[in-house]
Amino acid sequence: MTSAIRETIAPAKANDTQDHHGDLADLNDAFDVLLEYRKMQEPPIERFSPETDDPEYLAFLKKITECKSGSEMHRMIMARKRLEGRPDLASI
């Protein structure tokens, strides 16, 4: 009985070695299809557009990204929030 099992396993292992990359390609293709399907199920992401966004706010974002330190950036954000009447909000 053991020799019969060996005879069936040996060809299977040889085939696995030969088809190994094909199986991985098939699996990768399946994951790609699944990912595309999941993307279609999700609501579209709102994209920001320079034509429709507030130019002043975009200029502010550009300015704070040029800060030399995090503390300088934090001070600028807090100052803006105070001007907007929302000093308790520390995020943009």
mmCIF file of C-alpha atoms in Angstrom:
data_model
loop_
_atom_site.group_PDB
_atom_site.id
_atom_site.type_symbol
_atom_site.label_atom_id
_atom_site.label_comp_id
_atom_site.label_asym_id
_atom_site.label_seq_id
_atom_site.Cartn_x
_atom_site.Cartn_y
_atom_site.Cartn_z
ATOM 1 C CA MET A 1 0.000 0.000 0.000
ATOM 2 C CA THR A 2 2.817 2.385 0.823
ATOM 3 C CA SER A 3 4.389 1.961 -2.612
ATOM 4 C CA ALA A 4 1.044 2.763 -4.271
ATOM 5 C CA ILE A 5 0.812 6.003 -2.287
ATOM 6 C CA ARG A 6 4.381 6.906 -3.211
ATOM 7 C CA GLU A 7 3.627 6.289 -6.890
ATOM 8 C CA THR A 8 0.644 8.657 -6.803
ATOM 9 C CA ILE A 9 2.404 11.327 -4.747
ATOM 10 C CA ALA A 10 5.594 11.377 -6.819
ATOM 11 C CA PRO A 11 3.885 12.366 -10.103
ATOM 12 C CA ALA A 12 1.760 14.902 -8.255
ATOM 13 C CA LYS A 13 4.860 16.519 -6.764
ATOM 14 C CA ALA A 14 6.503 16.626 -10.179
ATOM 15 C CA ASN A 15 3.406 18.283 -11.617
ATOM 16 C CA ASP A 16 3.242 20.725 -8.706
ATOM 17 C CA THR A 17 6.802 21.793 -9.389
ATOM 18 C CA GLN A 18 6.111 22.273 -13.085
ATOM 19 C CA ASP A 19 2.789 24.094 -12.625
ATOM 20 C CA HIS A 20 3.772 26.000 -9.508
ATOM 21 C CA HIS A 21 4.209 29.344 -11.227
ATOM 22 C CA GLY A 22 1.057 28.860 -13.259
ATOM 23 C CA ASP A 23 -0.928 28.274 -10.079
ATOM 24 C CA LEU A 24 0.503 31.420 -8.534
ATOM 25 C CA ALA A 25 -0.346 33.413 -11.644
ATOM 26 C CA ASP A 26 -3.903 32.077 -11.519
ATOM 27 C CA LEU A 27 -4.140 32.969 -7.840
ATOM 28 C CA ASN A 28 -2.771 36.464 -8.479
ATOM 29 C CA ASP A 29 -5.284 36.914 -11.302
ATOM 30 C CA ALA A 30 -8.070 35.838 -8.961
ATOM 31 C CA PHE A 31 -6.934 38.342 -6.326
ATOM 32 C CA ASP A 32 -6.771 41.083 -8.976
ATOM 33 C CA VAL A 33 -10.340 40.335 -10.049
ATOM 34 C CA LEU A 34 -11.481 40.295 -6.416
ATOM 35 C CA LEU A 35 -9.768 43.634 -5.751
ATOM 36 C CA GLU A 36 -11.406 45.219 -8.806
ATOM 37 C CA TYR A 37 -14.787 43.870 -7.695
ATOM 38 C CA ARG A 38 -14.332 45.325 -4.203
ATOM 39 C CA LYS A 39 -13.352 48.690 -5.684
ATOM 40 C CA MET A 40 -16.546 48.710 -7.752
ATOM 41 C CA GLN A 41 -18.598 48.064 -4.593
ATOM 42 C CA GLU A 42 -17.124 51.033 -2.707
ATOM 43 C CA PRO A 43 -18.534 54.539 -3.086
ATOM 44 C CA PRO A 44 -16.375 56.837 -5.198
ATOM 45 C CA ILE A 45 -13.737 58.790 -3.309
ATOM 46 C CA GLU A 46 -14.235 62.522 -3.290
ATOM 47 C CA ARG A 47 -11.295 64.075 -5.088
ATOM 48 C CA PHE A 48 -10.090 67.573 -4.435
ATOM 49 C CA SER A 49 -9.769 69.876 -7.385
ATOM 50 C CA PRO A 50 -7.819 73.152 -7.531
ATOM 51 C CA GLU A 51 -10.591 74.586 -9.712
ATOM 52 C CA THR A 52 -13.344 73.935 -7.164
ATOM 53 C CA ASP A 53 -11.529 74.145 -3.823
ATOM 54 C CA ASP A 54 -11.034 77.357 -1.914
ATOM 55 C CA PRO A 55 -7.805 78.925 -3.262
ATOM 56 C CA GLU A 56 -7.090 80.653 0.064
ATOM 57 C CA TYR A 57 -7.346 77.367 1.947
ATOM 58 C CA LEU A 58 -5.121 75.624 -0.593
ATOM 59 C CA ALA A 59 -2.563 78.424 -0.183
ATOM 60 C CA PHE A 60 -2.701 77.889 3.592
ATOM 61 C CA LEU A 61 -2.106 74.152 3.150
ATOM 62 C CA LYS A 62 0.850 74.869 0.896
ATOM 63 C CA LYS A 63 2.255 77.312 3.453
ATOM 64 C CA ILE A 64 2.014 74.906 6.396
ATOM 65 C CA THR A 65 3.645 72.087 4.433
ATOM 66 C CA GLU A 66 6.664 74.343 4.016
ATOM 67 C CA CYS A 67 7.110 74.757 7.788
ATOM 68 C CA LYS A 68 10.511 73.858 9.201
ATOM 69 C CA SER A 69 9.116 72.154 12.303
ATOM 70 C CA GLY A 70 6.005 70.512 13.618
ATOM 71 C CA SER A 71 5.634 73.124 16.340
ATOM 72 C CA GLU A 72 5.668 75.922 13.756
ATOM 73 C CA MET A 73 3.013 74.068 11.769
ATOM 74 C CA HIS A 74 0.918 73.588 14.915
ATOM 75 C CA ARG A 75 1.134 77.305 15.763
ATOM 76 C CA MET A 76 -0.050 78.248 12.270
ATOM 77 C CA ILE A 77 -2.966 75.821 12.433
ATOM 78 C CA MET A 78 -4.011 77.027 15.889
ATOM 79 C CA ALA A 79 -3.812 80.666 14.773
ATOM 80 C CA ARG A 80 -6.060 79.876 11.820
ATOM 81 C CA LYS A 81 -8.539 78.058 14.045
ATOM 82 C CA ARG A 82 -8.660 81.049 16.413
ATOM 83 C CA LEU A 83 -9.395 83.357 13.476
ATOM 84 C CA GLU A 84 -12.160 81.005 12.344
ATOM 85 C CA GLY A 85 -13.642 81.056 15.851
ATOM 86 C CA ARG A 86 -12.793 77.407 16.505
ATOM 87 C CA PRO A 87 -9.740 77.457 18.793
ATOM 88 C CA ASP A 88 -10.624 74.073 20.279
ATOM 89 C CA LEU A 89 -10.021 72.306 16.947
ATOM 90 C CA ALA A 90 -6.386 71.414 16.457
ATOM 91 C CA SER A 91 -6.806 69.649 13.142
ATOM 92 C CA ILE A 92 -7.559 70.925 9.697
#
